[in-house]
Coordinates of C-alpha atoms in Angstrom, one line a residue:
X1405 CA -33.6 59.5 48.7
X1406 CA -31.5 58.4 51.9
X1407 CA -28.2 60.1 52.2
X1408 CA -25.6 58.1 52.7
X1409 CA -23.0 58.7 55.6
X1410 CA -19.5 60.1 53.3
X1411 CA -16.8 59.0 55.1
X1412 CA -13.4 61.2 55.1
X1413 CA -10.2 61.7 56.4
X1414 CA -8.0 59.0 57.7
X1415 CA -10.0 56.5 58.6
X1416 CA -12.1 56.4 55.0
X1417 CA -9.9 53.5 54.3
X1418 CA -10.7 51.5 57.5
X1419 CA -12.2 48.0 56.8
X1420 CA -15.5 46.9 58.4
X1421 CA -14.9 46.0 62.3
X1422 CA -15.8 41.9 61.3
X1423 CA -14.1 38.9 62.8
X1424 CA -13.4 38.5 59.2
X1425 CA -11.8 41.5 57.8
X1426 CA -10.1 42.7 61.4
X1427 CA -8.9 38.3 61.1
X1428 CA -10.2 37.7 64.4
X1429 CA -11.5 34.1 63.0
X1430 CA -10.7 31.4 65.3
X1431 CA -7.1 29.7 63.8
X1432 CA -4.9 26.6 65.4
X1433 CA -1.2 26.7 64.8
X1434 CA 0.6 24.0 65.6
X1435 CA 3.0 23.8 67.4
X1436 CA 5.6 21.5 66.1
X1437 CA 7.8 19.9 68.7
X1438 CA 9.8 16.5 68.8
X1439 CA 7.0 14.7 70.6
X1440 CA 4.9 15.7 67.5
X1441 CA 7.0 15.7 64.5
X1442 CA 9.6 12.8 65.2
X1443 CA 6.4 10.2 65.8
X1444 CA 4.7 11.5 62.4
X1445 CA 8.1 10.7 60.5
X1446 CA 8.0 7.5 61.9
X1447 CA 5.0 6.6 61.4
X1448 CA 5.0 7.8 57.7
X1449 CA 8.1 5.4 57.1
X1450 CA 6.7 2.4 58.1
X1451 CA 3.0 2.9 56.1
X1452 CA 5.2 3.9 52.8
X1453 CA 7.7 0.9 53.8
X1454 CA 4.5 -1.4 54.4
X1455 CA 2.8 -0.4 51.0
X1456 CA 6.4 -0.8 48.9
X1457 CA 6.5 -4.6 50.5
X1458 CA 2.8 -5.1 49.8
X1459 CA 3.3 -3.5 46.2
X1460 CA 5.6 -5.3 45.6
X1461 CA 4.7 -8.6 46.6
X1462 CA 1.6 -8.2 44.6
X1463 CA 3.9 -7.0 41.5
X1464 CA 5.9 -10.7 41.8
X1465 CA 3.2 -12.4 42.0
X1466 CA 2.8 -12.2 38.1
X1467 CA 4.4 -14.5 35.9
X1468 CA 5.8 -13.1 32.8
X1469 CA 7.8 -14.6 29.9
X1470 CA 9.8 -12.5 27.1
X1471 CA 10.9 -13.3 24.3
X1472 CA 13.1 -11.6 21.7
X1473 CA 12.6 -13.2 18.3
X1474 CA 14.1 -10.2 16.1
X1475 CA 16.9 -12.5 14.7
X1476 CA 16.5 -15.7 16.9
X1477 CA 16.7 -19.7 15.2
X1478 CA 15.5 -19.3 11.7
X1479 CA 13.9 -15.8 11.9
X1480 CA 17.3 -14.4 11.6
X1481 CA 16.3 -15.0 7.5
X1482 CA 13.3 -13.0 7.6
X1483 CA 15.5 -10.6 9.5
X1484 CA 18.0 -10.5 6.5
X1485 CA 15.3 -10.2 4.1
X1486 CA 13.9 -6.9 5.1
X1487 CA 17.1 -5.3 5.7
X1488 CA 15.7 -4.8 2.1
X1489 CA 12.7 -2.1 1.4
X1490 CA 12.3 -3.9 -1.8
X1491 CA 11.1 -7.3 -0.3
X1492 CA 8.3 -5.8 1.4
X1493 CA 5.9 -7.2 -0.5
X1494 CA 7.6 -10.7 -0.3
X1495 CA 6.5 -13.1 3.1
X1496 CA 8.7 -14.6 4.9
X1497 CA 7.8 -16.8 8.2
X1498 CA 9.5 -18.6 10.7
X1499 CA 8.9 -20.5 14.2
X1500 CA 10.5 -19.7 17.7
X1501 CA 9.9 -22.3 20.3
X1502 CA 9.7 -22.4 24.1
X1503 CA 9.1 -23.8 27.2
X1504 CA 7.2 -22.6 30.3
X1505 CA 8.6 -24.1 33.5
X1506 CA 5.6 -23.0 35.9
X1507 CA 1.8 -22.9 34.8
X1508 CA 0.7 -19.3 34.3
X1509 CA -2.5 -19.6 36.0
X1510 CA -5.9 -17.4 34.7
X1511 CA -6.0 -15.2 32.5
X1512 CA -3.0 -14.8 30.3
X1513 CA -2.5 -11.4 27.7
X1514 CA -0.4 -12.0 24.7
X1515 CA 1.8 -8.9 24.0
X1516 CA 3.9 -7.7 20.9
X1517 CA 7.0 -5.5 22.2
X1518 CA 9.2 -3.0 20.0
X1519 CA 12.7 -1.3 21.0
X1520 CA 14.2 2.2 20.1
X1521 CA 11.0 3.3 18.2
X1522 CA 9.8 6.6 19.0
X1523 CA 5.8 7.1 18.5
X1524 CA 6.0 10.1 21.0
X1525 CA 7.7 12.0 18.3
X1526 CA 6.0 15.1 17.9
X1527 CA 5.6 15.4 14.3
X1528 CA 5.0 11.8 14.2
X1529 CA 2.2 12.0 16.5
X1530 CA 0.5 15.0 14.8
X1531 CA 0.6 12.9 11.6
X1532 CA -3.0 11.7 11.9
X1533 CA -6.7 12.8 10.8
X1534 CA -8.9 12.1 14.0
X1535 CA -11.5 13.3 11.9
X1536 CA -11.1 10.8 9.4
X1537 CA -11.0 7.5 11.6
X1538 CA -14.0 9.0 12.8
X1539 CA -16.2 8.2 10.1
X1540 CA -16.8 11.3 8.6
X1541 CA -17.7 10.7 4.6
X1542 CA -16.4 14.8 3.9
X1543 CA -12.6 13.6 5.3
X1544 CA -12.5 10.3 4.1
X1545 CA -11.4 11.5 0.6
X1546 CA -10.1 14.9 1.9
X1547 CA -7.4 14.0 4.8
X1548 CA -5.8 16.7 6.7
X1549 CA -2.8 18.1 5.3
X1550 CA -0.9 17.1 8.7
X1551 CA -0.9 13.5 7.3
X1552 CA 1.4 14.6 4.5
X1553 CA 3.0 13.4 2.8
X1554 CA 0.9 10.3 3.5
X1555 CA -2.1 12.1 2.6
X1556 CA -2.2 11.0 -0.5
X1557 CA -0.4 8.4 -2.9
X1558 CA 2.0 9.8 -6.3
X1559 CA -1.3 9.7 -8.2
X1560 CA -3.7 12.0 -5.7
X1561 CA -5.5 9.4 -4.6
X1562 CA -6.8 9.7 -0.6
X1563 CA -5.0 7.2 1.9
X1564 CA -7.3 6.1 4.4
X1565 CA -6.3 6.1 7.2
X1566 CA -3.7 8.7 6.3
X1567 CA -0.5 9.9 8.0
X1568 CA 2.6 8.3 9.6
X1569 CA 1.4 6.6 12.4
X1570 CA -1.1 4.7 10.1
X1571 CA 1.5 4.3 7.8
X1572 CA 3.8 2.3 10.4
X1573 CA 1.4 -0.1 11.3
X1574 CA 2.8 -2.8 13.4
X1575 CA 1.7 -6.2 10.9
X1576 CA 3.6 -9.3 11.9
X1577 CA 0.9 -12.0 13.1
X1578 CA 1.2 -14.8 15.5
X1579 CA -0.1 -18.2 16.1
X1580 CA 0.4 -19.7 19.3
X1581 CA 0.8 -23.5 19.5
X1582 CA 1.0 -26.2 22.5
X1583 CA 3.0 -29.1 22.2
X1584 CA 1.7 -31.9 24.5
X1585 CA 4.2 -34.9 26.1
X1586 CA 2.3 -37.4 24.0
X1587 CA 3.2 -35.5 20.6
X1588 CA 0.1 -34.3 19.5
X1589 CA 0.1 -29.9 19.2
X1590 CA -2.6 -28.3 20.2
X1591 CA -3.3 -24.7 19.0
X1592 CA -3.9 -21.8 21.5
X1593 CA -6.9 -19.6 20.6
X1594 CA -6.3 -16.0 21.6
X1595 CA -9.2 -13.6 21.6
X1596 CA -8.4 -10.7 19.3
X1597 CA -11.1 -8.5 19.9
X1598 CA -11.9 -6.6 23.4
X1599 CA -8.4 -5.3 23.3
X1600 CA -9.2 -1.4 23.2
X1601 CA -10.6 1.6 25.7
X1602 CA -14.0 1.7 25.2
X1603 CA -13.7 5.5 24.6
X1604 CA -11.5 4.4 21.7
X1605 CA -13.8 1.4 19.9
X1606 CA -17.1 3.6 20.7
X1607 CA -16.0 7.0 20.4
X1608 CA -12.6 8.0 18.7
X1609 CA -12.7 5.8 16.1
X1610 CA -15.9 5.0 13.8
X1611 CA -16.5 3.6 10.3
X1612 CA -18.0 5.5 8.0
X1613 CA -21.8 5.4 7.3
X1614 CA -22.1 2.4 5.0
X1615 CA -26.1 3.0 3.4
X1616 CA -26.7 -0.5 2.4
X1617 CA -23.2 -0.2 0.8
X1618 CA -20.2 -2.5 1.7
X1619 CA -17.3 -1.6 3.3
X1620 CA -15.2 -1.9 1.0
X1621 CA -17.8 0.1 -1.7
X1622 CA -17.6 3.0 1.5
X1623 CA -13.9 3.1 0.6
X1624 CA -13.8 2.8 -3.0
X1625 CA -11.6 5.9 -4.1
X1626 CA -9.4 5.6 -1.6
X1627 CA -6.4 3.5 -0.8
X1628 CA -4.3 1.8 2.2
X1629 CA -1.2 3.6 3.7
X1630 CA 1.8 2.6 1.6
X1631 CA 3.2 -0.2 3.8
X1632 CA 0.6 -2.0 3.9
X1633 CA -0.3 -5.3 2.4
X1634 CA -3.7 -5.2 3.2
X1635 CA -6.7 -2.7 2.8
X1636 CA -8.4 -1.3 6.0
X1637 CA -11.9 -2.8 5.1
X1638 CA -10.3 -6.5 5.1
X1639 CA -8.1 -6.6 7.8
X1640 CA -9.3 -9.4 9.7
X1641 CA -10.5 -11.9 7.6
X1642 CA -12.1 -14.2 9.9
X1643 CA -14.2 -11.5 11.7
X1644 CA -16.1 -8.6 9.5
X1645 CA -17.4 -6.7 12.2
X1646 CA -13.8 -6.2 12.9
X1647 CA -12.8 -4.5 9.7
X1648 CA -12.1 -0.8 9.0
X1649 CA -11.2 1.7 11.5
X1650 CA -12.8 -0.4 14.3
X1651 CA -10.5 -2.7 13.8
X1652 CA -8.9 -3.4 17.2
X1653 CA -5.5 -4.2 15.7
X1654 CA -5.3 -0.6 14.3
X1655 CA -6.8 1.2 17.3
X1656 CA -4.6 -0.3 19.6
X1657 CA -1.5 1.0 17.5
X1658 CA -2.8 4.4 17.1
X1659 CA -3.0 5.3 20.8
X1660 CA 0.9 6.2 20.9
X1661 CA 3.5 5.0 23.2
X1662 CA 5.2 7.6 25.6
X1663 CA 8.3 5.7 25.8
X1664 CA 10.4 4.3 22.4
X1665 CA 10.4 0.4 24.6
X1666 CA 7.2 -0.2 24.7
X1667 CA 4.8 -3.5 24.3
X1668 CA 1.0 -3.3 22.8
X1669 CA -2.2 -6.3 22.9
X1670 CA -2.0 -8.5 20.8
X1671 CA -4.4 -11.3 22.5
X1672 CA -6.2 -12.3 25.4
X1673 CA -6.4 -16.4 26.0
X1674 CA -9.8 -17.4 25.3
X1675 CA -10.0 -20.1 28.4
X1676 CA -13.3 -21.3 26.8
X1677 CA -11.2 -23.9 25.6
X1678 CA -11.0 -26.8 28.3
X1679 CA -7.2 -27.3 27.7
X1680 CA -6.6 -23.6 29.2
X1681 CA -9.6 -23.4 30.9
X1682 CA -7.0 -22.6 34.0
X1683 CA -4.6 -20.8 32.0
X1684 CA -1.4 -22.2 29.8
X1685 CA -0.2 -25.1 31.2
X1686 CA 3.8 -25.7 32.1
X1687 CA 5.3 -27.6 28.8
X1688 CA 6.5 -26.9 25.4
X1689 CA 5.5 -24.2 23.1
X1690 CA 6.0 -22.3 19.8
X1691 CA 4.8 -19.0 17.8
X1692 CA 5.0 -19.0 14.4
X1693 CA 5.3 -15.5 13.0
X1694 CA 4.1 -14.1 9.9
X1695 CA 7.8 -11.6 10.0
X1696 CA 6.7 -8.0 8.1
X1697 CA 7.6 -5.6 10.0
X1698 CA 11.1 -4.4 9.5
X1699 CA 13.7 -3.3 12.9
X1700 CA 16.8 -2.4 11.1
X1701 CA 16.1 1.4 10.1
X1702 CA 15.6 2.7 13.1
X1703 CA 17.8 -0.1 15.2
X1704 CA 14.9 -1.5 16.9
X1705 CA 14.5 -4.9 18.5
X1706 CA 11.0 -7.1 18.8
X1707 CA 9.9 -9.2 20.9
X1708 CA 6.4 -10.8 22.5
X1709 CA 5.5 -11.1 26.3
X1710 CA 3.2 -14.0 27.9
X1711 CA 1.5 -12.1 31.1
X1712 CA -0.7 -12.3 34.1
X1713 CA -2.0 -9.4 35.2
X1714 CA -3.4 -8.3 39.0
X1715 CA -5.2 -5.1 39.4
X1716 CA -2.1 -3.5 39.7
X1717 CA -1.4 -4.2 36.5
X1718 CA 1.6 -6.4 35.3
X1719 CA 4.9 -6.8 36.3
X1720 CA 6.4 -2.8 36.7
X1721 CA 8.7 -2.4 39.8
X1722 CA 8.4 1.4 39.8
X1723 CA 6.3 2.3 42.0
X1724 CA 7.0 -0.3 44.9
X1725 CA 10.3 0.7 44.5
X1726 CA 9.6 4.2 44.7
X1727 CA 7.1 3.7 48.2
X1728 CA 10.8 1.6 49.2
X1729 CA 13.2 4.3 48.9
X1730 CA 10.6 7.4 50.1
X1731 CA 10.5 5.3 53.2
X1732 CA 14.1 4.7 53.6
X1733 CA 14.7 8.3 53.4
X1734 CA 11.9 9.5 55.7
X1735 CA 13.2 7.0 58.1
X1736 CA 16.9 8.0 57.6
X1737 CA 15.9 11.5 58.6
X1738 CA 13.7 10.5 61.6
X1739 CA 16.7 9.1 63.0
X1740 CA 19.3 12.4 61.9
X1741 CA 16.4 14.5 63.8
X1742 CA 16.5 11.9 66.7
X1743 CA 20.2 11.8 67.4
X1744 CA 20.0 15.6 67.2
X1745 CA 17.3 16.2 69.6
X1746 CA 18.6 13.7 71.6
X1747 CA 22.1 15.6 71.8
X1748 CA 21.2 18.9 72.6
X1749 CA 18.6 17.6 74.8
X1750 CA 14.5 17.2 75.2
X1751 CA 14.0 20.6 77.0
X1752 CA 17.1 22.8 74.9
X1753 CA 18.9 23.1 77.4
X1754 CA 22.1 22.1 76.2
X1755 CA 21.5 24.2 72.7
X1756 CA 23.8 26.6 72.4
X1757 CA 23.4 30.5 72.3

């Protein structure tokens, strides 16, 4: 064996001589002077002043139209009506009408809005079995405890989907309707599916395995969350591939809200139809509303939204106005540094000791 050189006495400690340990690596320091820095401020105010204009030009260039229908015309009834938890089960209807002035123009998304209602709640959110809506036959009849106490109804049976944010289900319904000049009305078809992620519809949420069985045989020995009117098998009526907990309705409700205003998709405007093959033409409208879902508890207000959309995404001023007011202050200190480089002058000369 080689003996190896033993190293003692003060320089045992010594690193290698290496450009790397004795940091003899090439470096550039800057060095940051007026003719560098004040140009770079400058410059970085105008390309964050020019992308807040852009933004936001691209932001008004979507047409949107709200509309608060909590108590308005003859929902105000409906409104009175569930003030009462015992009329739940009793419907109640009305009709808002409208007018657009200017043609929204391609394609137009049909929103549902609600006011003051908190789904980032933490023990609300938790209140959920993930494992349930995924199709698995073990926890279809054995939900997580963190659903409870909508777990399971007075008598032990399952709920399916369990927990609170199944339970508060967002269930009015709409039906769009255009009124032509010459009298005749002409229904607007929405599309109600293609609303969700894909990770959502393909991935979170699953029906259970059906073995030549129907749905609603899968879910026989269960039953739906106590607010609702309706099973989860037979929630759309008119389309059975969209029943269960695929249904797009119910996925789009359980992916919470982080902020208690918030709207959802209801439906997209099917422009198959050669009356909005361009979009919804300027004239009169109205929505009647199937009115279930109750406001007053929790001092909420509800509304729907007609939208175009860009890429950017629809009409959200944040972020132009942000680019806005980052430029405004950049340039407001390019100028503070300017006036003082300018007063003590170019070369320091007349900087003080």
């Amino acid at each position: 064996m080689g003996k190896t050189k033993d190293k003692s006495g003060p320089l045992a400690r010594r690193p290698d001589n290496s450009a790397f340990k004795q940091q003899r690596l090439p470096a550039w320091s800057p060095m940051l002077t007026a003719n560098t820095v004040l140009p770079f401020f400058y410059l970085l105010a105008v390309v964050c002043m020019l992308l807040g204009v852009w933004l936001l030009l691209l932001v008004q260039s979507t047409q949107e139209i709200k509309l608060d229908y909590t108590d308005l015309g003859n929902c105000n009834e409906c409104f009175d009506l569930r003030r009462n938890v015992s009329n739940a089960a009793q419907a109640c209807s009305c009709r808002v009408e409208f007018s657009i002035d200017k043609s929204l123009k391609g394609d137009v998304f049909f929103y549902y809005g609600l006011k003051n209602f908190h789904q980032n709640l933490r023990r609300y959110m938790d209140s959920r079995d993930d494992g349930q809506t995924l199709g698995r036959i073990k926890i279809l009849k054995n939900p997580s405890t963190y659903c409870a106490p909508f777990d399971k109804d007075k008598y032990g049976v399952p709920i399916a989907p369990c927990g609170a944010v199944a339970n508060s289900m967002f269930n009015d319904s709409f039906s769009l309707t255009y009124h032509l000049s010459s009298g005749r009305s002409v229904p607007v078809p929405l599309l109600r599916t293609g609303l969700t992620w894909y990770t959502d519809k393909n991935v979170k949420f699953r029906n259970p395995r059906t073995d030549n069985l129907t749905l609603a045989e899968v879910f026989e020995g269960t039953r739906p969350p106590l607010y609702w009117q309706t099973p989860v098998y037979s929630l759309d009526p008119r389309d059975p591939n969209n029943n269960g907990f695929i249904n797009e309705d119910l996925i789009v409700w359980m992916r919470e809200a982080a902020f208690p205003n918030f709207k959802k998709l209801y439906g997209i405007l099917n422009r198959a139809d050669p009356n909005f093959e361009k979009g919804l033409p300027k004239g009169n409208y109205s929505i009647d509303i199937s009115y279930n879902f109750p406001v007053q508890h929790f001092q909420g207000r509800k509304g729907v939204v007609l939208t175009t959309l860009t890429w950017f995404g629809g009409q959200n001023h944040f972020l132009p106005i942000a680019y806005l007011v980052t430029s405004s202050l950049i340039l407001l200190a390019a100028v503070v540094l300017t006036v003082a480089w300018w007063k003590f002058g170019k070369d320091g000369k007349n900087m003080k000791e």
